[in-house]
CSV table of C-alpha atoms in Angstrom, one decimal:
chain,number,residue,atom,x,y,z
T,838,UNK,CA,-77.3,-8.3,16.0
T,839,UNK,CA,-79.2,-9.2,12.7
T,840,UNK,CA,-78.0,-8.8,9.5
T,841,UNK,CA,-81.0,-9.1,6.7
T,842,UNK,CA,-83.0,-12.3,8.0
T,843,UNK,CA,-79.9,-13.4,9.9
T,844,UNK,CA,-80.0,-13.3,13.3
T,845,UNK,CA,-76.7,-13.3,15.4
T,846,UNK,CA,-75.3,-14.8,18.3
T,847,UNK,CA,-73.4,-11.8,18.9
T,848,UNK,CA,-72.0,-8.6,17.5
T,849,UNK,CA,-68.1,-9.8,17.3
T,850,UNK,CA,-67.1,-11.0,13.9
T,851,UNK,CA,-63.9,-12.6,12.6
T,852,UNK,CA,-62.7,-10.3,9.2
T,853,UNK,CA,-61.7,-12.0,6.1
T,854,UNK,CA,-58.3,-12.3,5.7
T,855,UNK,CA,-56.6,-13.8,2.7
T,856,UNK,CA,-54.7,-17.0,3.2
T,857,UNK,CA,-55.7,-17.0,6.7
T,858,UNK,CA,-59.5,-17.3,7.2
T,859,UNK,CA,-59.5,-21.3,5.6
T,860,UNK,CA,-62.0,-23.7,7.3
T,861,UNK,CA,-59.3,-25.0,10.3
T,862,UNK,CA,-59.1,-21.2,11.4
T,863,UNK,CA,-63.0,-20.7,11.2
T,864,UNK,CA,-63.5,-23.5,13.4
T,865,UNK,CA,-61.5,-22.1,16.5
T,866,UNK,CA,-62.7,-18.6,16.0
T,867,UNK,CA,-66.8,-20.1,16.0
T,868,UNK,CA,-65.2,-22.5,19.1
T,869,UNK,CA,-64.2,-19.3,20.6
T,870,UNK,CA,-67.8,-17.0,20.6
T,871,UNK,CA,-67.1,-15.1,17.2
T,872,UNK,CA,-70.3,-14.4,16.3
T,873,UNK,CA,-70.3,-15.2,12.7
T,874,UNK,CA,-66.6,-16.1,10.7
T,875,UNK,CA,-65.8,-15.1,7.2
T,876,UNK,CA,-64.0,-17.0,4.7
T,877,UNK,CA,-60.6,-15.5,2.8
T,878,UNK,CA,-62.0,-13.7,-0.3
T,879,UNK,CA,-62.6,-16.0,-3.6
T,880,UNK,CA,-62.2,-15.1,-7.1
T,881,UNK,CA,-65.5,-14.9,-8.9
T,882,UNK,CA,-64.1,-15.6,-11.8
T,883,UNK,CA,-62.4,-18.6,-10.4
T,884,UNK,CA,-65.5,-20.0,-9.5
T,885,UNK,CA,-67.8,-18.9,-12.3
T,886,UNK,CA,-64.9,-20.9,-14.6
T,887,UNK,CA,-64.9,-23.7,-12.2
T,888,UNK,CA,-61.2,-23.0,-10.6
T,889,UNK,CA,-60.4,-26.7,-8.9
T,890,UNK,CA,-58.4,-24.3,-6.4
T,891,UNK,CA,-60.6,-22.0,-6.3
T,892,UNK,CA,-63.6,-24.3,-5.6
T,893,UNK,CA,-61.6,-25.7,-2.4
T,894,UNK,CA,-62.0,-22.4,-0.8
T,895,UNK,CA,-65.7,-22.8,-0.8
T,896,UNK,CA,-65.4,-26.1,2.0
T,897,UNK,CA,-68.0,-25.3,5.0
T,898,UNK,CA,-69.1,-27.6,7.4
T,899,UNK,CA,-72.1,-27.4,9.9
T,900,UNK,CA,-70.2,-26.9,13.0
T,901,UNK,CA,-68.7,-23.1,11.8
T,902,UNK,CA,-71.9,-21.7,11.0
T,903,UNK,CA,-73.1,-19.4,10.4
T,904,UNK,CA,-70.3,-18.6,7.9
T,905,UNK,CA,-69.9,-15.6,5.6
T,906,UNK,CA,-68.6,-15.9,2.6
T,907,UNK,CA,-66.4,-13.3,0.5
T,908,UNK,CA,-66.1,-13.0,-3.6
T,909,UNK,CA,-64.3,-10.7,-5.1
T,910,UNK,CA,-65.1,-9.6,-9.0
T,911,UNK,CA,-65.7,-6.4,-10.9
T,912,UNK,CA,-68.0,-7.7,-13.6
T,913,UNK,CA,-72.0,-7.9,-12.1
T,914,UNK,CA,-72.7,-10.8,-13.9
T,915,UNK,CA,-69.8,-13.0,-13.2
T,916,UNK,CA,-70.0,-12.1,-9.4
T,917,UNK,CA,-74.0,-12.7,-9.6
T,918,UNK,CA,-72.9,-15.9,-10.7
T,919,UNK,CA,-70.2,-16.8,-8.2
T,920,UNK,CA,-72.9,-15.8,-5.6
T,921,UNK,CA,-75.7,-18.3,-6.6
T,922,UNK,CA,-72.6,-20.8,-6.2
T,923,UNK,CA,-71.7,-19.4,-2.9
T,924,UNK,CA,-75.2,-19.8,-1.7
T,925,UNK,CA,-75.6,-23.3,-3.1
T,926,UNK,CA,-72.2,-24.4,-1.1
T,927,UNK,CA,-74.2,-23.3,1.9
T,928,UNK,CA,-73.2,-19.4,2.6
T,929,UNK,CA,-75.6,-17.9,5.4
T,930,UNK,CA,-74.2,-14.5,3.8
T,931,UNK,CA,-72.6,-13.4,0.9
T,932,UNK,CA,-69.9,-10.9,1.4
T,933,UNK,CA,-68.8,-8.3,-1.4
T,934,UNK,CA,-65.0,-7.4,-1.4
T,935,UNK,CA,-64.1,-3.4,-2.0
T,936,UNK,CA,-61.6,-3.0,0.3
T,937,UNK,CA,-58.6,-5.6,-0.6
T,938,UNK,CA,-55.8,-2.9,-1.9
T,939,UNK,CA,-53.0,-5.5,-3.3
T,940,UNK,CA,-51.8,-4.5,-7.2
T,941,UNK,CA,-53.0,-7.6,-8.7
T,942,UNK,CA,-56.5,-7.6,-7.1
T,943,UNK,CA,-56.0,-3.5,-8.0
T,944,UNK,CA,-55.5,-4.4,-12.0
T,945,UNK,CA,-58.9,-6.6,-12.4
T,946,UNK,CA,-60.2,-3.6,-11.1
T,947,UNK,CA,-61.7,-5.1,-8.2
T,948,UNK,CA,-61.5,-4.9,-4.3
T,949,UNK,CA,-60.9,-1.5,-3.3
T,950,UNK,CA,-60.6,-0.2,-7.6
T,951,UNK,CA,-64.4,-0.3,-7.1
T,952,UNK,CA,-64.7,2.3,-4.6
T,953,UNK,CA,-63.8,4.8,-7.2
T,954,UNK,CA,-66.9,4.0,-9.1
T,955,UNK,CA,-69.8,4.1,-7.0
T,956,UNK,CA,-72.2,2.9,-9.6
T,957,UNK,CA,-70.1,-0.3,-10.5
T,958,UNK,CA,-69.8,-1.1,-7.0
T,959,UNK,CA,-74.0,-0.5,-6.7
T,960,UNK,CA,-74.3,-2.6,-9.9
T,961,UNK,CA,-72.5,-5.3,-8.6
T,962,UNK,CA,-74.5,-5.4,-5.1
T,963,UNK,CA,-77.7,-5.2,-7.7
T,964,UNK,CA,-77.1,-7.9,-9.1
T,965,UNK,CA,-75.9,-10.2,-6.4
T,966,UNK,CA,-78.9,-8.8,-4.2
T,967,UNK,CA,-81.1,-10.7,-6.7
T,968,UNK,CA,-79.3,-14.2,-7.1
T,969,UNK,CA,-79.3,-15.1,-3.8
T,970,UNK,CA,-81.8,-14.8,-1.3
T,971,UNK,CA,-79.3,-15.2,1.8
T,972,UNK,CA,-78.2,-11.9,2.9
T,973,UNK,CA,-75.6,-9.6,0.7
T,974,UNK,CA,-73.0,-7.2,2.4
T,975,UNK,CA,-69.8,-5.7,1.8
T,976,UNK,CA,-66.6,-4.9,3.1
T,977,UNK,CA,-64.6,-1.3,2.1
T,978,UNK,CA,-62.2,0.9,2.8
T,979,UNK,CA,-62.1,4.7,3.9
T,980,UNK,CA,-61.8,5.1,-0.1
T,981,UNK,CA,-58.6,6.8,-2.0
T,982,UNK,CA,-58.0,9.6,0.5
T,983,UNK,CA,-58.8,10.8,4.2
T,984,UNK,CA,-62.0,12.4,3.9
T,985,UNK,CA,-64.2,9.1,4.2
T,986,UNK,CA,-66.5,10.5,1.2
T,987,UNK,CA,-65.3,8.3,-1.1
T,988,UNK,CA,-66.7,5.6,2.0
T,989,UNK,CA,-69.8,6.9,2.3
T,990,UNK,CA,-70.5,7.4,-1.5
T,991,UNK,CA,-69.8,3.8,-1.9
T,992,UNK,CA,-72.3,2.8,1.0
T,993,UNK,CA,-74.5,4.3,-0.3
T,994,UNK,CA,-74.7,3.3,-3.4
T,995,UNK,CA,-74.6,-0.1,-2.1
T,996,UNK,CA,-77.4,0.1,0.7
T,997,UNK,CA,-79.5,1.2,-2.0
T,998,UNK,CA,-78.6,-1.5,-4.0
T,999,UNK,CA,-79.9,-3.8,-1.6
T,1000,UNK,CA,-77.1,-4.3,0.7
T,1001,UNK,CA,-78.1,-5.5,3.9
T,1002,UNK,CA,-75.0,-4.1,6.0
T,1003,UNK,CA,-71.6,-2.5,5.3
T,1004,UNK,CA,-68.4,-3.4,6.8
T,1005,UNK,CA,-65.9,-0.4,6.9
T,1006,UNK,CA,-61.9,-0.7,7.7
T,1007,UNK,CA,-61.3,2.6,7.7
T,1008,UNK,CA,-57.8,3.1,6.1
T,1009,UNK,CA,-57.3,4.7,3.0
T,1010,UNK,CA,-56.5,1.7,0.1
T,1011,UNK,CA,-53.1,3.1,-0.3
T,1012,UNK,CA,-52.3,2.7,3.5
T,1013,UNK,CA,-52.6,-1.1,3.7
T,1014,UNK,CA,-52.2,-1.7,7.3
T,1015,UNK,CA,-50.0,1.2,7.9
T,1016,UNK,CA,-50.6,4.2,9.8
T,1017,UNK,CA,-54.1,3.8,12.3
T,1018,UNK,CA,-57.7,3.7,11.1
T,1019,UNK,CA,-59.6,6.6,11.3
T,1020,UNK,CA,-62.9,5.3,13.3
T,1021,UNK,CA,-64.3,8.7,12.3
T,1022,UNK,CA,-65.1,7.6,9.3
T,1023,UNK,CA,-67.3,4.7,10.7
T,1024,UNK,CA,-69.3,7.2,12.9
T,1025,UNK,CA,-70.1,9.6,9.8
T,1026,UNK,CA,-71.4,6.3,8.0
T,1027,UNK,CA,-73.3,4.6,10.5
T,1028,UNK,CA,-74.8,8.0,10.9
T,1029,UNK,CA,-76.0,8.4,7.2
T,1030,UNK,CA,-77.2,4.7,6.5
T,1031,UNK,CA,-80.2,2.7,7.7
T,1032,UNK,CA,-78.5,-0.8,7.6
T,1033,UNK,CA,-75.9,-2.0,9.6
T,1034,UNK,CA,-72.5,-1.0,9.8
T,1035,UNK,CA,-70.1,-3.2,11.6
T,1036,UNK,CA,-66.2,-1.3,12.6
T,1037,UNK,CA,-63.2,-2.7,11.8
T,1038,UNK,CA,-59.3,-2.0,12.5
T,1039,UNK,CA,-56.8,-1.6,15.4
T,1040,UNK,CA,-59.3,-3.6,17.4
T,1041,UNK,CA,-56.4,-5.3,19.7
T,1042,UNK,CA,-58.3,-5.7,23.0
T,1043,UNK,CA,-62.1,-6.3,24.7
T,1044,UNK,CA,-62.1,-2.5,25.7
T,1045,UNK,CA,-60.8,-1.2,22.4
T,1046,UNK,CA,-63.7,-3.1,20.9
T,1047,UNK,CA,-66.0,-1.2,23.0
T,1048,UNK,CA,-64.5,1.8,22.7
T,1049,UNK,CA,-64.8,1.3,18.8
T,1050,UNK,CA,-69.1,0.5,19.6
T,1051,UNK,CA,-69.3,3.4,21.6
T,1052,UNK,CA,-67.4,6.3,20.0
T,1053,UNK,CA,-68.9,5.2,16.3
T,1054,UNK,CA,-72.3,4.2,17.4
T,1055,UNK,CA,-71.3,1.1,15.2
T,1056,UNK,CA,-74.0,-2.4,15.4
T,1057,UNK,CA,-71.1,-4.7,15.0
T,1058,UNK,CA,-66.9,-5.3,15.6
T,1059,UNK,CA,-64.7,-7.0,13.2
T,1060,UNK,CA,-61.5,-8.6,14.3
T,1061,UNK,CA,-58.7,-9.8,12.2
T,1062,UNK,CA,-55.0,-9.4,12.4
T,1063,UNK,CA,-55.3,-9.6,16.3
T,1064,UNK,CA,-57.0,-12.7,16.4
T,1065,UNK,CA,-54.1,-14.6,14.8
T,1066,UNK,CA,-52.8,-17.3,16.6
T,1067,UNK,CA,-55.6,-15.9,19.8
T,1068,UNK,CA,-58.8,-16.7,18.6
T,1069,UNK,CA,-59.7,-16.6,22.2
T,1070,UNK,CA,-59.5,-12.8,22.3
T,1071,UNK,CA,-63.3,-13.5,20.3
T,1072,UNK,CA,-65.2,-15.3,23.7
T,1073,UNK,CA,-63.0,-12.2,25.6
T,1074,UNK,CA,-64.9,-9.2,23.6
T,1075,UNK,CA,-68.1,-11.4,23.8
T,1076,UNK,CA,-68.0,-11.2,27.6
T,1077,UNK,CA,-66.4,-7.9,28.4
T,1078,UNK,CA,-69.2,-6.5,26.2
T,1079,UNK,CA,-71.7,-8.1,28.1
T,1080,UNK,CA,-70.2,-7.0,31.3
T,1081,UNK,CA,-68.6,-10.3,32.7
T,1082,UNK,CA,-65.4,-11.2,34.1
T,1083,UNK,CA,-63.0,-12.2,31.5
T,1084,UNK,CA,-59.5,-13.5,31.7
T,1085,UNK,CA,-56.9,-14.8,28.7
T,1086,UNK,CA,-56.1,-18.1,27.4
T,1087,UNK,CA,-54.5,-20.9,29.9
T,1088,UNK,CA,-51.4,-22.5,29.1
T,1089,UNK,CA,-53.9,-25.6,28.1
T,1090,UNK,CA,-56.6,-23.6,26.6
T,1091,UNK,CA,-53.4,-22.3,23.8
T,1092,UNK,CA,-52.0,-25.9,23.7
T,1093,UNK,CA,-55.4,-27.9,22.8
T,1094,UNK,CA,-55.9,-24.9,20.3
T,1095,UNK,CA,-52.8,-25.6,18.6
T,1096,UNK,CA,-53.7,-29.2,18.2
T,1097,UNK,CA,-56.7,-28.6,16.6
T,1098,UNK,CA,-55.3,-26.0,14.3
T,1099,UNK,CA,-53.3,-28.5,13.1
T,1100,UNK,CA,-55.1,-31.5,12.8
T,1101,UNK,CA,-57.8,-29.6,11.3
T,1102,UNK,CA,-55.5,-27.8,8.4
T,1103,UNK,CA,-53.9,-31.6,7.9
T,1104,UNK,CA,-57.6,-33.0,7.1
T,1105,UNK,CA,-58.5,-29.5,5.4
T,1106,UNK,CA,-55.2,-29.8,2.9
T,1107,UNK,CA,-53.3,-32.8,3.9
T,1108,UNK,CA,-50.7,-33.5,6.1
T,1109,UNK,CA,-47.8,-32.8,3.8
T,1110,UNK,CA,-48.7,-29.7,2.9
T,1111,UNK,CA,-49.9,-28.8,6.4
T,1112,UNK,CA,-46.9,-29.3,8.0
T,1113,UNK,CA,-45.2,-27.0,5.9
T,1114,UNK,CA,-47.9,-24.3,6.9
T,1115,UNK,CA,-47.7,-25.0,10.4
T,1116,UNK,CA,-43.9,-24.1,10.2
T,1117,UNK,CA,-45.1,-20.3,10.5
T,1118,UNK,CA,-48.4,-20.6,11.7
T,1119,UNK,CA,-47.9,-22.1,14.9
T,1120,UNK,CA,-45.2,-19.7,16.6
T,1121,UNK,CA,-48.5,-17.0,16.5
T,1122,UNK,CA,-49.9,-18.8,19.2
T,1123,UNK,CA,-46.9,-18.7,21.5
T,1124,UNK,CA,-46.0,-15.5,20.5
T,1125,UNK,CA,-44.4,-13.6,24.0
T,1126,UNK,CA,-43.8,-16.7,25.9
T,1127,UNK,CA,-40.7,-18.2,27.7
T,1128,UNK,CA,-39.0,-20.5,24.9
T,1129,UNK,CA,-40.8,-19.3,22.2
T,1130,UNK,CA,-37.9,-19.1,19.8
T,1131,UNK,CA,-36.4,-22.4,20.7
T,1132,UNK,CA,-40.5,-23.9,19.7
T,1133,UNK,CA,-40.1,-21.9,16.6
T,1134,UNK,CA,-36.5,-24.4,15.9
T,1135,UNK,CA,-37.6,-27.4,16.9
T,1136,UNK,CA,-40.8,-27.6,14.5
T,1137,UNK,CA,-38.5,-26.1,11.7
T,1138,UNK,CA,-38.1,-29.5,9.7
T,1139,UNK,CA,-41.2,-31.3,10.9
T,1140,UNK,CA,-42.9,-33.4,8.2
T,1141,UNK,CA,-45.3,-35.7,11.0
T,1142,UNK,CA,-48.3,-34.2,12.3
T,1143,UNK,CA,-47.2,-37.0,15.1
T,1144,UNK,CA,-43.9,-35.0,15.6
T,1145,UNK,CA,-45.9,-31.7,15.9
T,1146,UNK,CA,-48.0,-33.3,18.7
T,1147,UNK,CA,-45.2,-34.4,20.6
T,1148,UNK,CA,-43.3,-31.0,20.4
T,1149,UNK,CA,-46.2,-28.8,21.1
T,1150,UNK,CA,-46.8,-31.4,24.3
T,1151,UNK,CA,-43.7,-31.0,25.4
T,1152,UNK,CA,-43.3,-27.4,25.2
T,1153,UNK,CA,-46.1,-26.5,26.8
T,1154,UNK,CA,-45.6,-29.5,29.9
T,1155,UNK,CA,-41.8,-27.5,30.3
T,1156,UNK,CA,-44.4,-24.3,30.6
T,1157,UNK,CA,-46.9,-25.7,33.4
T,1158,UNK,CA,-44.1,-27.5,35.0
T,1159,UNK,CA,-42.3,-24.1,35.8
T,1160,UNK,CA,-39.7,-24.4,33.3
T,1161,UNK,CA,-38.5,-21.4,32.0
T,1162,UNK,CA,-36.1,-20.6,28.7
T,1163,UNK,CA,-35.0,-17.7,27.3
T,1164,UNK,CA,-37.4,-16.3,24.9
C-alpha cells in the first residue's frame, strides 16, 4: 500500500485513539506487523503555544516507524503550524482529525464540527498540504446523519486540497461507538475518490478485515478498539490476508507483551505514574482467561514495576502449569 511517497509494509493500520495510542502501545503494535501506527490526536494549539504536555505526545523513536501522526485544530494556520512541528519531530505522515465527536473537542469546533463545513475542513488540508512535504491525510466520520454525503462531501473537498488518502469510520459523530458502522459508506467513497481510502470500524477479526477489503473495495484496514490489550490480532490480519496459516497469541507471546507494555510506559512516563496506568491497562491483555479477576486484585495497589513483574510471572507460570481459577 502507498500513501503519497510513502510506501507500506502492509495495508493494516493501528487507528488513533486518544489516551491509548502513546509511544509504549505503538511499539507492540509495529512489533506485531501493523503496517504503520498512529499517535493519539494532539492539540494544535497546544503545540503551536508550546504545551509542555502537549509536546510529550510528540515522543517517536526509530524503532515504531513509520509513525503517523494526528493534530487536531480548526484554525488553517495554527494547524499548518503544528504540522511543520509534527514533521520536524520526525512524522512520516501527518494525519488530520475530523472524526473525534467528544463535546469539548465539539466546542473548538474541531474533529468531527469540521465535517459540517466542507470548505474549512479543505482549507485546513490546504494549508497543511503546503507546510510539510511528508504526506497529509485525514480521518472522518460518516458525517451528521446516515446518508454518508456529508462523508463524501468532506473527502472531497479534502482530496482536492491535496490530501493524499482518507480514512473513514463510518458512524455518524453522534453515535460514538454505538450502534455498527455502516461499511456502505466506505464503498460509495472509495468509489468517488482517486486517493486512498483506508476502512475503519467493527473490525474484530482477520476475516472481518477482509471482508471490510472486499465488500468496500477499500486500499487499506484500520484497527483500534480491538487491538487493545491484542496487538497480536495486527501480524494475524497481515497473514490471513496474505493467505497463510495463522493462529492467536501463546500464553508467553501475551506474557512478554505485558512486560514490555510496562516497562516501556514506566520509561515513556515514569514508573509512578505508570503503575497507576497499568492498574487498568493490563487486565485487557488477559481479558477471558482462567484467573483473570483475581490478576485484576492482586496488581490493585502495586507501586513497583518489580512487583508487576513478579505478579504477571506468576500468573501466567499458574496458566502453563495447568492451573486453573475461576475467572
Amino acid at each position: 500500500m502507498k500513501i503519497g511517497s510513502l510506501e507500506l509494509e502492509n495495508k493494516v493500520l493501528l487507528a488513533p485513539l486518544a489516551g491509548i495510542t502513546n509511544l509504549p502501545f505503538r511499539l507492540l503494535a509495529r512489533e506485531n506487523g501493523c503496517g504503520i501506527v498512529c499517535s493519539e490526536m494532539i492539540s494544535s494549539n497546544g503545540l503551536v503555544y508550546e504545551n509542555k504536555k502537549t509536546e510529550n505526545l510528540l515522543k517517536t523513536v526509530e524503532e515504531e516507524k513509520p509513525v503517523s501522526i494526528q493534530i487536531f485544530g480548526s484554525d488553517p494556520e495554527i494547524m499548518a503550524g503544528a504540522a511543520k512541528i509534527v514533521e520536524a519531530e520526525g512524522a512520516d505522515i501527518v494525519d488530520i482529525n475530523m472524526g473525534c465527536s467528544v463535546k469539548k473537542i465539539l466546542k473548538s469546533g474541531s474533529g468531527s464540527a469540521l465535517m459540517k463545513s466542507p470548505w474549512l475542513a479543505g482549507e485546513i488540508v490546504r494549508k497543511v498540504r503546503d507546510a510539510v512535504a511528508v504526506p497529509v491525510t485525514m480521518k472522518m466520520r460518516t458525517g451528521w446523519d446516515r446518508t454518508g454525503d456529508g462523508a463524501l462531501a468532506i473527502a472531497t473537498a479534502c482530496q482536492d486540497a491535496g490530501a493524499d488518502a482518507v480514512a473513514i469510520h463510518p458512524r455518524t459523530a453522534t453515535q460514538g461507538f454505538g450502534g455498527t458502522a455502516d461499511w456502505a459508506v466506505i464503498k460509495m467513497v472509495k468509489q468517488s475518490l482517486k486517493i486512498p481510502v483506508i476502512g475503519n470500524g467493527d473490525i474484530q477479526t482477520p476475516q472481518d478485515a477482509a471482508r471490510m477489503l472486499e465488500q468496500t473495495g477499500c486500499d487499506g484496514v484500520m484497527i483500534g478498539r480491538a487491538a487493545i490489550g491484542k496487538p497480536w490480532l495486527f501480524s494475524m490480519t497481515v497473514s490471513h490476508l496474505n493467505g497463510e496459516p495463522y493462529q492467536d497469541a501463546a500464553l508467553e507471546t501475551v506474557r512478554d507483551s505485558m512486560k514490555k507494555y510496562l516497562l516501556a510506559t514506566a520509561e515513556y512516563i515514569n514508573e509512578e505514574i505508570a503503575c497507576k496506568m497499568m492498574r487498568s491497562r493490563l487486565p485487557w491483555f488477559v481479558k477471558g482467561m482462567y484467573g483473570n479477576k483475581a490478576f485484576k486484585e492482586s496488581i490493585k495497589q502495586l507501586e513497583k514495576a518489580d512487583d508487576y513483574l513478579r505478579i504477571i510471572d506468576d500468573y501466567f507460570d499458574s496458566l502453563l502449569s495447568g492451573v486453573e481459577e475461576d475467572s
